[in-house]
């Protein structure tokens, strides 16, 4: 019998379910037991409605929003080296005892996404319904927010969009890049293809930006009405 071919999202959904189930059974339950609908959870994962895009999270931080909790699930050393501004450091092992309100909006991220997927299932099992993960994790944050790459042969519209993206990158201490930045020497002394994605620069060493205190894109000033 030939097995059906799964799409990428379906594969990710299956992996997340397996990882989440393992995380659930490896942690002692505290409080009431919540029955999980695996079909519903698989659909949520496949349609990515449980995700927050890195650029969306960046906009929230710039706006100074406080209607969510951003949790960094990596180690203390990794968190100290760099973390997304406004994040709180909570290892997955400490998550079951971390004080969160049942309906509080929680956004999780790890280096790539595996630990965030496990943590997502843990919180759902504890009855938290407003739980999300950062799409791509910290890797996604680096690629889309800190070190975005301008498309080669960009149209005027794409250039305008990238200028806004570049302003956000600089706001967070990142470095916007162009496709030509990829033409760097390799270990063998040969040049990389001009259109290849360049390696990301070092993470910002500057202090994190203060939310709401500055805007990466200045709003146009309105002219005062002159009296008659």
Short mmCIF file of C-alpha atoms in Angstrom, two decimals:
data_model
loop_
_atom_site.label_atom_id
_atom_site.label_comp_id
_atom_site.label_asym_id
_atom_site.label_seq_id
_atom_site.Cartn_x
_atom_site.Cartn_y
_atom_site.Cartn_z
CA UNK A 1 0.00 0.00 0.00
CA UNK A 2 1.45 3.36 -1.02
CA UNK A 3 1.61 5.96 1.75
CA UNK A 4 0.18 9.44 1.01
CA UNK A 5 2.66 12.23 0.28
CA UNK A 6 2.59 14.82 3.05
CA UNK A 7 3.09 18.54 2.51
CA UNK A 8 5.75 20.42 4.47
CA UNK A 9 3.18 21.89 6.84
CA UNK A 10 1.64 18.45 7.43
CA UNK A 11 5.07 17.06 8.25
CA UNK A 12 5.73 19.93 10.65
CA UNK A 13 2.33 19.36 12.25
CA UNK A 14 3.11 15.67 12.77
CA UNK A 15 6.55 16.43 14.20
CA UNK A 16 5.12 19.06 16.54
CA UNK A 17 2.47 16.65 17.77
CA UNK A 18 5.05 13.97 18.53
CA UNK A 19 7.37 16.43 20.26
CA UNK A 20 4.52 17.96 22.19
CA UNK A 21 3.22 14.59 23.33
CA UNK A 22 6.67 13.64 24.54
CA UNK A 23 6.98 16.92 26.41
CA UNK A 24 3.59 16.42 28.04
CA UNK A 25 4.28 12.93 29.31
CA UNK A 26 7.78 13.87 30.50
CA UNK A 27 6.44 16.60 32.78
CA UNK A 28 4.41 15.94 35.96
CA UNK A 29 0.91 17.40 35.69
CA UNK A 30 -0.05 20.07 38.18
CA UNK A 31 -3.63 21.18 38.69
CA UNK A 32 -6.59 20.00 36.60
CA UNK A 33 -5.97 17.74 33.65
CA UNK A 34 -7.02 19.27 30.33
CA UNK A 35 -8.20 16.99 27.51
CA UNK A 36 -6.50 17.89 24.24
CA UNK A 37 -8.15 17.53 20.85
CA UNK A 38 -5.26 16.24 18.73
CA UNK A 39 -7.09 16.87 15.47
CA UNK A 40 -7.71 20.49 16.43
CA UNK A 41 -4.09 20.95 17.52
CA UNK A 42 -2.78 19.42 14.30
CA UNK A 43 -4.97 21.80 12.29
CA UNK A 44 -3.70 24.78 14.30
CA UNK A 45 -0.09 23.77 13.66
CA UNK A 46 -0.62 23.08 9.96
CA UNK A 47 -2.40 26.40 9.29
CA UNK A 48 0.20 28.27 11.41
CA UNK A 49 -2.49 30.23 13.27
CA UNK A 50 -0.46 29.62 16.42
CA UNK A 51 2.49 31.61 15.03
CA UNK A 52 3.59 35.23 15.25
CA UNK A 53 5.82 36.43 12.42
CA UNK A 54 9.12 38.03 13.46
CA UNK A 55 8.26 41.31 11.71
CA UNK A 56 4.91 41.35 13.49
CA UNK A 57 6.63 40.89 16.85
CA UNK A 58 9.08 43.67 15.95
CA UNK A 59 6.15 46.02 15.28
CA UNK A 60 4.63 45.18 18.67
CA UNK A 61 7.91 45.99 20.42
CA UNK A 62 8.32 49.27 18.52
CA UNK A 63 4.76 50.24 19.41
CA UNK A 64 5.42 49.44 23.07
CA UNK A 65 2.55 46.98 23.36
CA UNK A 66 2.15 45.32 26.75
CA UNK A 67 -0.75 42.95 26.08
CA UNK A 68 1.46 39.87 25.80
CA UNK A 69 4.38 38.06 27.49
CA UNK A 70 7.42 37.15 25.39
CA UNK A 71 9.27 34.11 26.77
CA UNK A 72 12.77 33.07 25.69
CA UNK A 73 13.15 29.31 26.30
CA UNK A 74 16.91 29.09 25.80
CA UNK A 75 19.60 28.73 28.45
CA UNK A 76 20.59 31.57 30.76
CA UNK A 77 23.94 31.93 28.98
CA UNK A 78 22.30 32.12 25.55
CA UNK A 79 19.80 34.64 26.85
CA UNK A 80 22.59 36.79 28.32
CA UNK A 81 24.50 36.72 25.03
CA UNK A 82 21.51 38.04 23.08
CA UNK A 83 17.73 37.99 23.30
CA UNK A 84 14.80 39.70 21.66
CA UNK A 85 14.05 42.95 23.51
CA UNK A 86 11.33 42.70 26.22
CA UNK A 87 11.75 38.88 26.48
CA UNK A 88 11.82 36.99 29.77
CA UNK A 89 14.13 34.01 30.19
CA UNK A 90 12.20 30.86 31.15
CA UNK A 91 13.77 27.44 30.43
CA UNK A 92 11.28 24.77 29.36
CA UNK A 93 11.90 22.84 32.59
CA UNK A 94 10.73 25.86 34.62
CA UNK A 95 7.70 26.62 32.47
CA UNK A 96 5.12 24.47 34.36
CA UNK A 97 5.69 26.55 37.51
CA UNK A 98 6.02 29.92 35.79
CA UNK A 99 3.26 32.34 36.87
CA UNK A 100 0.98 32.90 33.88
CA UNK A 101 -2.70 33.78 33.84
CA UNK A 102 -4.94 31.24 32.04
CA UNK A 103 -6.05 33.71 29.33
CA UNK A 104 -2.82 35.69 29.17
CA UNK A 105 -1.34 36.07 25.68
CA UNK A 106 2.01 34.27 25.62
CA UNK A 107 4.56 34.28 22.80
CA UNK A 108 7.33 31.68 22.90
CA UNK A 109 10.60 31.37 21.04
CA UNK A 110 13.72 29.22 21.08
CA UNK A 111 16.74 29.04 18.78
CA UNK A 112 14.91 27.33 15.94
CA UNK A 113 11.50 26.14 17.06
CA UNK A 114 11.56 22.63 18.57
CA UNK A 115 11.62 23.75 22.21
CA UNK A 116 8.99 26.38 21.47
CA UNK A 117 6.72 23.68 19.99
CA UNK A 118 7.17 21.54 23.10
CA UNK A 119 6.48 24.51 25.37
CA UNK A 120 3.39 25.36 23.33
CA UNK A 121 1.93 21.91 24.03
CA UNK A 122 2.83 22.13 27.72
CA UNK A 123 0.97 25.39 28.15
CA UNK A 124 -2.01 24.17 26.14
CA UNK A 125 -2.14 21.11 28.40
CA UNK A 126 -2.26 23.43 31.40
CA UNK A 127 -5.28 25.23 29.99
CA UNK A 128 -3.60 28.25 28.38
CA UNK A 129 -5.40 29.03 25.13
CA UNK A 130 -3.67 32.22 23.93
CA UNK A 131 -0.27 30.67 23.26
CA UNK A 132 1.83 31.44 20.18
CA UNK A 133 5.33 30.77 18.90
CA UNK A 134 7.62 33.05 16.89
CA UNK A 135 7.75 31.68 13.35
CA UNK A 136 11.32 30.45 12.78
CA UNK A 137 12.35 31.22 16.35
CA UNK A 138 15.41 33.36 16.95
CA UNK A 139 16.73 32.29 13.54
CA UNK A 140 13.66 33.87 11.95
CA UNK A 141 14.17 37.02 14.01
CA UNK A 142 17.75 37.30 12.75
CA UNK A 143 16.83 36.71 9.10
CA UNK A 144 13.74 38.91 8.90
CA UNK A 145 14.34 41.64 11.47
CA UNK A 146 18.05 42.04 12.27
CA UNK A 147 19.69 41.13 8.97
CA UNK A 148 17.15 41.38 6.13
CA UNK A 149 18.45 41.03 2.57
CA UNK A 150 17.23 43.30 -0.22
CA UNK A 151 16.16 41.29 -3.28
CA UNK A 152 18.38 41.48 -6.33
CA UNK A 153 17.03 43.70 -9.13
CA UNK A 154 14.39 45.06 -6.76
CA UNK A 155 11.54 47.07 -8.23
CA UNK A 156 10.79 50.61 -6.95
CA UNK A 157 7.96 49.16 -4.83
CA UNK A 158 10.28 46.51 -3.37
CA UNK A 159 12.92 49.16 -2.66
CA UNK A 160 10.36 51.24 -0.79
CA UNK A 161 9.28 48.23 1.27
CA UNK A 162 12.87 47.28 1.99
CA UNK A 163 13.66 50.81 3.17
CA UNK A 164 11.04 50.39 5.88
CA UNK A 165 12.42 46.94 6.69
CA UNK A 166 15.95 48.38 6.88
CA UNK A 167 14.77 51.10 9.26
CA UNK A 168 13.36 48.45 11.60
CA UNK A 169 16.63 46.48 11.42
CA UNK A 170 18.67 49.56 12.39
CA UNK A 171 16.22 50.32 15.20
CA UNK A 172 17.06 46.95 16.75
CA UNK A 173 20.79 47.33 16.14
CA UNK A 174 20.80 45.08 13.09
CA UNK A 175 22.35 45.47 9.66
CA UNK A 176 20.25 45.46 6.48
CA UNK A 177 22.08 43.80 3.58
CA UNK A 178 22.00 43.66 -0.18
CA UNK A 179 22.44 40.60 -2.38
CA UNK A 180 25.86 41.87 -3.46
CA UNK A 181 27.10 41.43 0.12
CA UNK A 182 27.19 37.70 -0.65
CA UNK A 183 30.25 38.05 -2.85
CA UNK A 184 32.70 37.18 -0.11
CA UNK A 185 35.62 34.79 -0.09
CA UNK A 186 35.13 31.22 1.07
CA UNK A 187 37.66 28.98 2.82
CA UNK A 188 38.84 27.75 -0.56
CA UNK A 189 39.45 31.28 -1.78
CA UNK A 190 36.63 31.13 -4.32
CA UNK A 191 33.87 33.71 -4.42
CA UNK A 192 30.33 32.79 -3.49
CA UNK A 193 27.61 33.34 -6.12
CA UNK A 194 26.54 36.98 -6.20
CA UNK A 195 22.91 36.17 -5.46
CA UNK A 196 23.53 33.75 -2.57
CA UNK A 197 22.28 34.73 0.85
CA UNK A 198 25.18 36.24 2.82
CA UNK A 199 26.10 34.92 6.25
CA UNK A 200 24.48 36.95 9.02
CA UNK A 201 26.74 39.47 10.79
CA UNK A 202 27.39 39.32 14.52
CA UNK A 203 24.43 39.95 16.78
CA UNK A 204 24.01 43.51 18.08
CA UNK A 205 26.09 44.41 21.11
CA UNK A 206 24.13 47.58 21.79
CA UNK A 207 21.60 47.91 24.57
CA UNK A 208 18.12 46.81 23.47
CA UNK A 209 15.88 49.64 22.23
CA UNK A 210 13.33 51.04 24.63
CA UNK A 211 9.82 50.17 23.35
CA UNK A 212 7.69 53.12 22.39
CA UNK A 213 10.51 55.63 22.80
CA UNK A 214 11.44 55.80 19.14
CA UNK A 215 10.03 54.74 15.81
CA UNK A 216 11.99 53.21 12.94
CA UNK A 217 9.84 55.11 10.46
CA UNK A 218 9.03 58.69 11.32
CA UNK A 219 5.42 59.69 10.91
CA UNK A 220 4.80 62.67 8.64
CA UNK A 221 4.26 65.91 10.53
CA UNK A 222 0.99 67.72 10.01
CA UNK A 223 1.04 71.35 9.02
CA UNK A 224 -0.61 73.70 11.43
CA UNK A 225 -3.67 75.47 10.12
CA UNK A 226 -3.07 79.13 9.58
CA UNK A 227 -5.53 81.58 10.96
CA UNK A 228 -7.56 83.84 8.75
#
